[in-house]
XYZ file of C-alpha atoms in Angstrom:
645
model
C 17.810 13.975 -16.938
C 17.426 10.434 -17.857
C 13.755 10.134 -19.263
C 11.737 11.382 -22.133
C 7.944 12.016 -22.780
C 5.826 10.758 -25.639
C 2.001 10.877 -25.936
C 0.038 8.529 -23.564
C -3.235 10.459 -23.333
C -4.943 13.266 -25.105
C -3.955 15.419 -22.324
C -0.307 14.798 -23.136
C -0.358 16.307 -26.562
C -0.245 19.768 -25.025
C 2.306 18.536 -22.419
C 4.882 17.612 -25.230
C 5.252 21.345 -25.910
C 5.683 21.816 -22.062
C 2.666 24.125 -22.115
C 1.877 25.321 -18.567
C -0.700 23.213 -16.870
C -3.869 25.026 -15.844
C -4.904 23.485 -12.593
C -8.551 23.003 -11.850
C -9.030 25.601 -9.182
C -11.016 24.183 -6.280
C -13.880 26.154 -4.726
C -13.569 27.068 -1.164
C -14.605 24.420 1.465
C -18.014 24.490 2.708
C -19.067 23.387 6.250
C -19.330 19.651 6.991
C -22.793 18.229 7.587
C -23.962 18.639 11.237
C -25.053 15.681 13.385
C -28.853 15.573 14.352
C -29.686 17.121 17.634
C -30.704 13.734 19.091
C -27.603 11.915 17.830
C -25.732 9.724 20.315
C -21.966 9.548 20.605
C -20.191 6.826 18.660
C -16.756 5.723 20.100
C -13.784 3.968 18.440
C -14.019 0.130 18.813
C -10.494 -1.505 19.099
C -12.018 -4.978 18.601
C -10.719 -6.482 21.693
C -13.894 -7.465 23.358
C -16.496 -9.784 22.005
C -20.109 -8.670 22.199
C -23.197 -10.545 23.745
C -23.522 -13.244 26.196
C -22.452 -16.742 25.498
C -23.923 -19.887 27.422
C -22.499 -22.923 26.167
C -22.638 -22.981 22.265
C -25.291 -20.217 22.175
C -24.420 -16.422 21.809
C -27.274 -14.098 22.648
C -26.872 -10.604 21.306
C -29.137 -7.438 20.687
C -27.785 -4.679 18.389
C -29.570 -1.377 17.512
C -28.778 0.736 14.464
C -28.808 4.420 15.729
C -28.279 7.936 14.669
C -24.856 8.995 15.917
C -22.144 11.730 15.932
C -18.568 10.691 15.589
C -15.159 12.259 15.812
C -12.840 10.100 13.524
C -9.673 12.113 14.332
C -8.958 14.092 17.639
C -11.378 15.000 20.350
C -10.951 18.581 19.181
C -11.213 17.939 15.541
C -14.489 17.859 13.511
C -17.475 15.724 14.404
C -19.738 14.272 11.577
C -23.040 12.465 11.425
C -23.078 8.664 11.020
C -25.406 5.825 11.534
C -23.724 3.267 13.899
C -24.282 -0.192 15.314
C -24.742 -0.366 19.269
C -24.993 -3.261 21.610
C -28.099 -2.666 23.549
C -27.011 -0.891 26.814
C -23.723 0.211 25.561
C -22.286 2.958 23.479
C -22.566 3.133 19.718
C -19.215 2.139 18.189
C -17.159 2.341 14.963
C -16.676 -0.220 13.885
C -19.822 -2.079 15.319
C -19.721 -4.837 18.060
C -17.303 -7.581 17.572
C -18.890 -10.892 17.096
C -16.476 -13.759 18.039
C -17.181 -17.311 18.642
C -16.060 -20.858 18.334
C -16.950 -22.844 15.353
C -20.552 -24.342 15.265
C -21.881 -21.526 17.699
C -25.512 -20.682 17.417
C -26.234 -16.938 17.262
C -29.551 -15.641 18.681
C -29.563 -11.914 17.414
C -32.070 -9.174 17.921
C -31.709 -6.194 15.426
C -33.702 -2.930 15.846
C -33.596 -0.200 13.489
C -33.682 3.167 15.489
C -32.549 5.282 12.603
C -34.959 7.343 10.356
C -34.016 5.345 7.341
C -35.014 1.936 5.990
C -31.853 -0.401 5.819
C -30.498 -3.639 4.593
C -28.155 -5.577 6.692
C -25.763 -8.245 5.093
C -23.059 -10.704 6.045
C -24.410 -12.019 9.384
C -24.389 -15.676 8.317
C -20.580 -15.637 7.966
C -19.337 -17.882 5.197
C -22.439 -17.282 3.115
C -22.774 -14.759 0.178
C -22.657 -11.442 2.215
C -24.007 -9.576 -0.917
C -27.188 -11.595 -1.294
C -27.779 -13.022 2.381
C -29.484 -9.855 3.499
C -32.101 -8.723 6.102
C -34.343 -5.707 5.512
C -35.298 -3.281 8.307
C -37.818 -0.812 7.956
C -37.668 2.276 10.240
C -38.465 1.332 13.784
C -38.562 -2.449 12.964
C -37.130 -5.313 15.040
C -36.013 -8.701 13.568
C -35.114 -11.725 15.462
C -32.464 -13.957 13.751
C -31.002 -17.369 14.565
C -28.158 -18.921 12.583
C -25.197 -21.113 13.183
C -21.520 -20.098 12.351
C -19.894 -23.290 10.995
C -17.162 -21.676 8.770
C -13.979 -20.764 10.549
C -12.478 -17.428 9.263
C -12.609 -13.501 9.433
C -15.841 -12.102 8.043
C -17.934 -8.799 8.109
C -21.422 -7.665 8.590
C -22.534 -4.346 7.280
C -25.684 -1.997 6.937
C -26.759 0.203 4.065
C -29.580 2.346 2.771
C -32.259 0.137 1.498
C -31.727 -0.572 -2.208
C -28.023 -0.146 -2.054
C -25.149 -2.503 -1.239
C -21.977 -2.380 0.985
C -20.021 -0.667 -1.742
C -22.491 2.002 -2.625
C -22.190 3.799 0.791
C -20.634 7.332 1.056
C -20.910 9.062 4.266
C -24.107 8.685 6.531
C -24.221 4.755 6.266
C -20.455 4.320 5.657
C -19.661 3.221 9.237
C -22.250 0.338 9.600
C -19.513 -2.313 9.571
C -18.643 -5.025 12.064
C -16.442 -8.029 12.339
C -17.361 -11.657 12.678
C -14.510 -13.894 13.651
C -15.379 -17.702 13.845
C -12.343 -19.614 15.623
C -11.589 -23.107 14.981
C -11.205 -25.324 17.992
C -8.090 -24.526 19.983
C -7.243 -21.736 17.625
C -5.234 -18.701 19.196
C -7.300 -15.651 19.958
C -4.413 -13.293 20.985
C -4.425 -11.322 17.838
C -5.154 -7.781 16.698
C -8.091 -6.945 14.503
C -8.014 -3.757 12.064
C -11.018 -2.635 10.268
C -10.483 -0.245 7.307
C -13.344 2.126 6.612
C -14.078 5.642 4.981
C -16.248 8.515 5.504
C -16.867 10.216 2.041
C -18.885 13.113 1.340
C -19.109 14.125 -2.383
C -20.477 17.277 -4.122
C -22.285 17.630 -7.346
C -19.936 20.241 -8.530
C -16.570 18.641 -9.407
C -14.759 21.817 -8.479
C -15.957 21.323 -4.867
C -13.349 19.027 -3.447
C -14.930 16.088 -1.661
C -14.548 15.728 2.118
C -13.037 12.291 3.108
C -11.598 10.660 6.269
C -10.019 7.160 6.155
C -9.971 5.280 9.590
C -8.679 2.070 11.266
C -10.953 0.814 13.915
C -12.768 4.118 13.939
C -9.842 6.493 14.257
C -7.512 8.107 11.667
C -3.742 8.485 12.191
C -2.152 10.011 14.240
C -5.143 9.085 16.692
C -5.074 5.300 15.808
C -4.130 2.856 18.475
C -0.428 2.445 19.154
C 0.690 -0.968 19.772
C 3.485 -1.801 22.203
C 4.964 -5.448 21.663
C 8.057 -7.157 23.091
C 10.752 -8.267 20.823
C 10.497 -12.142 19.899
C 7.603 -14.447 19.418
C 5.102 -14.106 16.606
C 1.989 -11.784 16.595
C -1.148 -12.146 14.343
C -3.094 -9.208 12.564
C -6.432 -9.475 11.163
C -6.955 -6.776 8.309
C -10.398 -6.050 6.898
C -11.233 -3.811 4.043
C -14.943 -2.598 4.132
C -14.331 -0.146 1.228
C -14.873 -0.261 -2.386
C -11.334 0.248 -3.057
C -8.325 -2.262 -2.799
C -5.596 -1.008 -0.245
C -2.033 -1.786 -0.559
C -1.029 -2.348 3.179
C 2.748 -2.183 4.057
C 4.311 -3.392 7.104
C 7.788 -1.561 7.910
C 10.766 -3.797 9.100
C 9.266 -7.244 8.952
C 7.944 -9.815 6.317
C 4.512 -11.375 7.359
C 3.127 -14.861 6.243
C -0.402 -14.519 4.989
C -2.443 -17.343 6.697
C -5.930 -16.491 5.474
C -7.659 -14.567 2.632
C -11.286 -13.769 2.381
C -12.153 -16.338 5.291
C -10.487 -19.042 3.623
C -7.363 -20.752 5.333
C -4.291 -21.007 3.242
C -2.411 -24.362 3.642
C 1.124 -23.797 5.128
C 2.811 -24.948 1.825
C 1.105 -21.909 -0.130
C 1.668 -19.211 2.425
C 3.863 -16.542 0.985
C 6.133 -13.958 2.697
C 5.100 -10.412 2.013
C 5.635 -6.857 3.265
C 3.071 -5.110 1.041
C -0.023 -6.477 -0.591
C -3.421 -5.503 -1.702
C -6.221 -6.083 0.502
C -9.071 -6.561 -1.826
C -12.479 -4.787 -1.896
C -14.734 -6.331 0.925
C -12.200 -8.988 1.944
C -10.046 -9.715 4.933
C -6.559 -11.165 5.533
C -4.778 -12.877 8.510
C -1.054 -12.497 8.609
C 1.465 -13.300 11.232
C 5.143 -12.137 11.775
C 7.952 -12.594 14.103
C 8.815 -9.454 16.043
C 12.586 -9.847 15.424
C 13.944 -6.363 15.405
C 13.174 -3.694 18.073
C 12.087 -0.033 17.422
C 9.367 1.966 15.966
C 7.552 0.647 13.026
C 4.371 1.321 10.950
C 1.514 -0.706 9.252
C -0.095 1.674 6.674
C -1.733 2.093 3.370
C 0.940 2.699 0.611
C -1.325 4.745 -1.501
C 0.456 8.181 -0.533
C -3.106 10.087 -0.625
C -4.433 7.675 2.114
C -1.845 8.754 4.634
C -1.653 12.361 3.982
C -3.855 15.517 4.582
C -6.227 14.471 1.605
C -8.007 12.032 3.882
C -8.370 14.243 6.832
C -11.290 16.514 7.939
C -9.011 18.746 10.047
C -7.707 21.004 7.264
C -8.039 21.266 3.430
C -4.929 19.941 1.619
C -2.958 22.445 -0.465
C -3.826 22.569 -4.104
C -1.504 20.288 -6.134
C 2.122 21.583 -6.169
C 3.979 22.172 -9.468
C 7.498 22.201 -7.634
C 8.831 25.197 -9.611
C 12.331 26.160 -8.631
C 12.498 27.859 -5.237
C 9.142 26.619 -4.042
C 8.927 25.518 -0.439
C 6.697 22.752 0.885
C 5.221 22.397 4.378
C 6.063 18.992 5.797
C 2.875 16.749 6.385
C 2.101 14.439 9.182
C 0.903 10.942 8.484
C -3.036 10.855 8.477
C -5.573 8.250 7.574
C -4.683 4.526 7.397
C -1.612 4.153 9.599
C -0.919 2.197 12.904
C 2.131 2.750 14.907
C 4.034 -0.348 16.356
C 6.663 -0.219 19.200
C 8.787 -3.408 19.375
C 10.601 -3.150 22.716
C 14.068 -4.756 23.193
C 15.381 -7.151 25.720
C 17.926 -6.053 28.050
C 21.470 -5.607 26.325
C 20.281 -5.672 22.794
C 23.234 -5.007 20.230
C 22.531 -3.723 16.749
C 24.482 -5.367 13.921
C 28.160 -4.239 13.212
C 29.002 -1.766 10.636
C 32.662 -2.561 10.363
C 33.984 -2.394 6.903
C 30.775 -0.859 5.443
C 30.576 0.049 1.811
C 29.768 3.811 1.398
C 27.391 5.116 -1.300
C 26.655 8.837 -1.841
C 23.024 9.807 -2.964
C 22.250 13.292 -3.807
C 18.436 14.461 -3.842
C 18.225 17.128 -6.436
C 15.803 19.200 -8.470
C 15.681 19.591 -12.225
C 13.663 22.730 -13.060
C 10.787 22.402 -15.730
C 11.365 18.811 -16.602
C 8.051 17.479 -16.117
C 4.582 17.903 -17.715
C 3.466 21.630 -17.698
C 6.859 22.888 -16.695
C 6.915 21.332 -13.232
C 10.110 20.612 -11.642
C 11.388 16.991 -11.404
C 12.862 15.837 -7.896
C 14.914 12.819 -7.912
C 18.237 10.969 -7.001
C 21.760 11.285 -8.397
C 24.571 9.056 -7.377
C 27.895 10.653 -6.512
C 30.778 8.416 -7.603
C 34.095 9.338 -5.886
C 34.955 12.759 -5.373
C 33.235 13.938 -8.503
C 30.138 16.103 -7.554
C 27.220 15.416 -9.941
C 26.010 18.502 -11.809
C 23.389 20.553 -10.079
C 19.849 20.781 -11.296
C 19.921 17.275 -12.772
C 18.064 14.036 -11.742
C 17.811 10.374 -12.782
C 14.211 9.009 -12.904
C 14.031 6.460 -11.630
C 17.047 6.850 -9.322
C 20.232 4.888 -9.606
C 19.851 1.122 -9.201
C 21.404 0.452 -5.739
C 23.055 -2.936 -6.137
C 23.874 -4.288 -2.520
C 25.306 -7.461 -1.211
C 23.295 -9.682 0.953
C 24.825 -9.773 4.487
C 27.369 -6.899 3.687
C 27.134 -3.606 5.700
C 26.319 -0.559 3.749
C 26.506 3.108 4.604
C 24.257 5.357 2.352
C 24.849 9.133 2.778
C 21.773 11.022 1.474
C 22.539 14.643 0.616
C 19.413 16.949 0.424
C 20.191 19.531 -2.219
C 16.604 20.691 -2.154
C 14.956 23.826 -0.597
C 12.626 21.581 1.324
C 13.030 18.671 3.831
C 12.958 15.144 2.608
C 13.473 11.666 3.809
C 14.107 8.214 2.252
C 12.596 4.960 3.078
C 14.272 1.734 2.042
C 11.226 -0.353 1.407
C 10.799 -3.764 2.503
C 14.312 -4.175 3.680
C 14.649 -5.947 7.237
C 16.748 -3.389 8.781
C 17.133 -1.377 12.114
C 14.430 1.104 12.816
C 16.453 4.330 12.969
C 17.571 4.287 9.180
C 14.059 3.248 8.157
C 13.127 6.787 7.181
C 9.759 7.712 8.980
C 10.215 11.308 10.160
C 9.801 11.810 13.960
C 9.113 8.013 14.531
C 11.759 5.711 13.097
C 14.304 4.719 15.936
C 14.535 3.211 19.331
C 14.369 4.861 22.652
C 15.611 8.384 22.794
C 17.340 7.955 19.280
C 14.637 9.049 16.989
C 15.054 10.067 13.362
C 13.602 13.382 12.260
C 14.130 14.348 8.613
C 16.722 15.454 6.230
C 16.780 19.288 6.334
C 17.507 21.441 3.242
C 21.198 21.329 2.363
C 21.685 18.789 5.066
C 22.624 15.053 4.939
C 21.728 11.813 6.834
C 23.775 8.496 6.969
C 21.628 5.397 6.671
C 23.549 2.416 7.919
C 22.337 -1.205 7.742
C 22.841 -4.878 6.661
C 20.604 -6.217 4.049
C 19.789 -9.809 5.104
C 17.667 -11.046 2.152
C 18.557 -10.985 -1.563
C 15.742 -9.804 -3.756
C 14.040 -6.784 -5.324
C 13.128 -3.759 -3.466
C 12.074 -0.071 -3.947
C 13.354 3.143 -2.259
C 11.521 6.350 -2.154
C 10.683 9.487 -0.447
C 8.745 9.302 2.920
C 8.174 12.888 3.709
C 5.616 14.793 1.487
C 5.964 11.472 -0.374
C 3.040 11.874 -2.708
C 4.333 15.162 -4.186
C 7.981 14.020 -4.084
C 7.360 10.570 -5.554
C 4.988 12.015 -8.426
C 8.082 14.290 -9.118
C 10.377 11.319 -9.593
C 11.730 10.543 -6.183
C 12.124 6.745 -6.276
C 14.354 3.905 -7.402
C 15.127 0.256 -6.981
C 17.309 -1.703 -4.819
C 18.710 -5.009 -5.972
C 20.197 -7.244 -3.067
C 22.260 -10.112 -4.612
C 24.585 -12.955 -3.523
C 26.610 -12.539 -6.780
C 26.989 -10.079 -9.721
C 23.833 -9.576 -11.836
C 23.393 -11.147 -15.312
C 22.601 -7.968 -17.136
C 21.685 -9.797 -20.329
C 18.955 -11.972 -18.627
C 17.857 -9.760 -15.558
C 15.493 -7.078 -16.621
C 14.338 -4.387 -14.242
C 11.095 -2.579 -14.941
C 10.326 0.327 -12.470
C 6.892 1.999 -12.690
C 6.378 5.272 -10.812
C 5.180 8.903 -10.866
C 5.725 11.100 -13.875
C 4.240 14.485 -13.007
C 1.960 16.382 -10.658
C -1.898 16.042 -10.053
C -3.786 18.628 -11.869
C -7.107 18.544 -9.691
C -7.241 18.913 -5.958
C -7.556 15.511 -4.360
C -7.464 13.630 -7.686
C -4.929 11.016 -8.757
C -2.141 12.385 -11.130
C -2.747 11.285 -14.887
C 1.118 10.843 -15.419
C 3.278 7.744 -14.998
C 6.623 6.441 -16.203
C 8.181 3.238 -16.888
C 11.959 3.046 -16.416
C 11.676 6.786 -16.514
C 9.963 7.039 -19.889
C 6.638 6.922 -21.546
C 8.180 5.279 -24.486
C 10.541 2.767 -22.654
C 13.657 1.291 -24.204
C 12.842 -2.342 -25.493
C 13.911 -5.343 -23.508
C 16.028 -7.886 -25.600
C 15.851 -11.585 -24.818
C 17.368 -14.558 -26.452
C 15.441 -17.870 -27.609
C 15.887 -20.671 -25.219
C 17.494 -18.812 -22.391
C 15.508 -18.084 -19.072
C 15.135 -14.402 -18.331
C 14.066 -12.766 -15.129
C 11.553 -9.910 -14.990
C 12.123 -7.866 -11.780
C 8.893 -5.711 -11.508
C 8.777 -2.572 -9.137
C 5.441 -0.931 -8.610
C 5.957 2.544 -6.978
C 3.563 4.836 -8.651
C 2.080 6.427 -5.351
C -1.461 6.963 -6.852
C -2.297 3.883 -8.688
C -2.240 0.010 -8.671
C -0.515 -1.305 -11.793
C -1.424 -4.143 -14.225
C 1.442 -5.865 -15.889
C 0.651 -8.219 -18.912
C 3.232 -9.954 -21.264
C 1.529 -10.634 -24.559
C 1.789 -10.599 -28.405
C -1.040 -9.765 -30.624
C -2.431 -13.333 -30.546
C -1.910 -14.556 -26.982
C -0.828 -13.767 -23.357
C 2.457 -15.456 -22.451
C 3.143 -17.707 -19.552
C 5.784 -17.086 -17.105
C 6.967 -18.692 -13.734
C 6.418 -16.662 -10.553
C 9.708 -16.857 -8.372
C 9.487 -14.088 -5.794
C 7.144 -11.501 -4.047
C 8.459 -8.336 -2.239
C 12.173 -9.732 -2.495
C 11.198 -13.142 -0.818
C 11.481 -16.339 -2.635
C 7.995 -17.899 -3.176
C 7.405 -21.400 -1.698
C 7.712 -24.197 -4.027
C 3.942 -24.808 -4.327
C 3.444 -21.174 -5.498
C 6.578 -20.780 -7.789
C 4.596 -22.106 -10.687
C 3.855 -21.310 -14.256
C 0.867 -18.985 -14.902
C -0.578 -16.601 -17.287
C 1.848 -13.521 -17.447
C -0.452 -11.021 -15.828
C -0.218 -9.501 -12.246
C -1.810 -6.480 -10.486
C 0.409 -4.739 -8.045
C -0.080 -1.854 -5.573
C 2.597 0.828 -4.811
C 5.453 -0.538 -2.854
C 5.072 -4.202 -4.218
C 7.742 -5.880 -6.286
C 7.503 -9.313 -8.108
C 10.037 -11.522 -9.949
C 9.172 -13.710 -12.801
C 10.986 -16.105 -15.163
C 10.144 -16.271 -18.843
C 11.810 -18.655 -21.417
C 10.854 -17.704 -25.011
C 10.880 -20.471 -27.502
C 10.787 -18.818 -30.825
C 12.070 -15.325 -32.221
C 9.569 -12.599 -32.384
C 8.264 -9.540 -30.445
C 6.182 -9.541 -27.358
C 4.791 -6.640 -25.442
C 4.783 -5.963 -21.640
C 1.731 -3.778 -21.189
C 2.060 -1.650 -18.044
C -1.399 -0.051 -17.462
C -3.691 1.348 -14.739
C -7.283 0.307 -15.499
C -8.922 3.224 -13.598
C -7.192 6.096 -15.253
C -6.880 4.494 -18.802
C -3.046 5.153 -19.041
C -1.082 2.430 -20.848
C 2.619 2.269 -21.451
C 4.005 -0.644 -23.546
C 7.474 -2.031 -23.328
C 8.539 -4.060 -26.333
C 10.234 -7.327 -25.632
C 12.305 -8.408 -28.653
C 13.120 -12.198 -28.748
C 16.227 -12.774 -30.850
C 17.631 -16.060 -32.345
C 20.486 -17.751 -30.558
C 23.819 -16.538 -31.907
C 25.368 -18.812 -34.385
C 28.920 -20.372 -34.149
C 31.493 -19.780 -36.892
C 30.413 -23.059 -38.539
C 26.985 -21.384 -38.868
C 25.343 -23.681 -36.470
C 23.219 -22.748 -33.416
C 25.064 -22.457 -30.197
C 22.619 -24.863 -28.630
C 23.757 -28.532 -28.738
C 21.069 -30.499 -30.718
C 19.488 -33.450 -28.806
C 20.568 -37.028 -30.180
């Protein structure tokens, strides 16, 4: 197997000896808290209908805060207690009533606290500081507020127990969220609004797994709204994150253009194309994309544990799996933060031709006892010609798939595991059927399922854009990706310059050791002590960074002992940056799982730099030495660079 381990944390000292990991055994689940007897039903709010009554430039609205009971998943699934906003005379909703007005509208708002807790409400005066511009509401109190909304953009209002903030909430007050949209004159309003929130119930004993459900517009997948959109024309999404954690939201099949962040419009010259990006804590984004390819697609969080059974109240997820040889795994369904999209084709749609497609054979295999604590590795091996790779070996990361832009490719994935799997070609603008989402990808009656044990699947597509992309498991993806099932795709117009292009892939390197807690293990280019990168003075080198650890955002910093370097950003998620954004900047970037970024760096003097790859939350850090060598000298002993006259 192509990787090795050296110490990263105190925990890894024992792991070097491949000592068995002793998993922290969770206590049995306990019953969820029950709603109060007098609680009203809170229903999901799709954010399609604006609340209140508008007369001219004045919106009149009355909102109560009530004690409610809420089913974040299916109608036959658990019901939990929450506080909720309710427009007077209507049902309580999660999220709260949508406030949507034109710029410079005056709002006359009546707020009444009908719960049994004193509360603080913030964010109502959209465009002001939502953390300090707050209103206190005692139990039973009513407040009359008048304010004008002059700043166009997407904003939030929120509620919390008195003495806390929007980011201190756990479960009972966690769903006191609502959207305020202030539209500029003549702005389009035919958009879709998605509010991300979380109900989180911790316990004092760490062995007692917390209970959590993550939702979009008051429902968790697979119970979120399913959108059906005709092919062609553009569509606009507004994403809002009310949680205390950034979320890497990924759109399958398309690039989107980010038009607004945190209520601030982005000038067209600075709008980037992306397919995965971190929606920061307490902020919003507005994005638009062209529905260019028909089929079934997804918008979802790319933290793997935010779309699996970890964030469901329906059943407790299994303890962390060590993947010992012969273990079988039960396939999971997507839960939590995911929305399904169906793009319908026009009559007579024809997929791209696959004539003269190049064929690549990828085998998904297991290498026993190769990860910390004796866990099995799961990964890819490329089969070249008729020579079948040796069984029980893997490459971490998987082989670099070098594809040509505009040229058809046929990738045959052979599953040599005892469990089903699937592969997603992340960020590629391809047809839906090979996109790799089990029981969803496809069009009409032709729906992809999975790759069964000892079976194979042929993914055929034409990559239309040159750039850097990941590929990875999309079935039981957290466990399989933590075990090594990921790699990089480089789509090019010409052969790579291996002396100047440097690929850095950051992924999982071992199992989780506590139920519902992130894995402490990571690898950079398959190692915890990566091989150094070698650069030459005066030459422009390209760093192609791939972040695909399913549990963590990753911070990259190029520095030496004295300073942080500067590099020039050139691409994001495989798409070239607009000229106004392709600029020199400090060599530091934070990326969520699924994001890629390309930077150019031109060293001016020999020496050693260090590319620090780290996660601030866990504390792990893996340095990659970057050695800058002098330019080679000619036979006359002079530098190969022609001196300036």
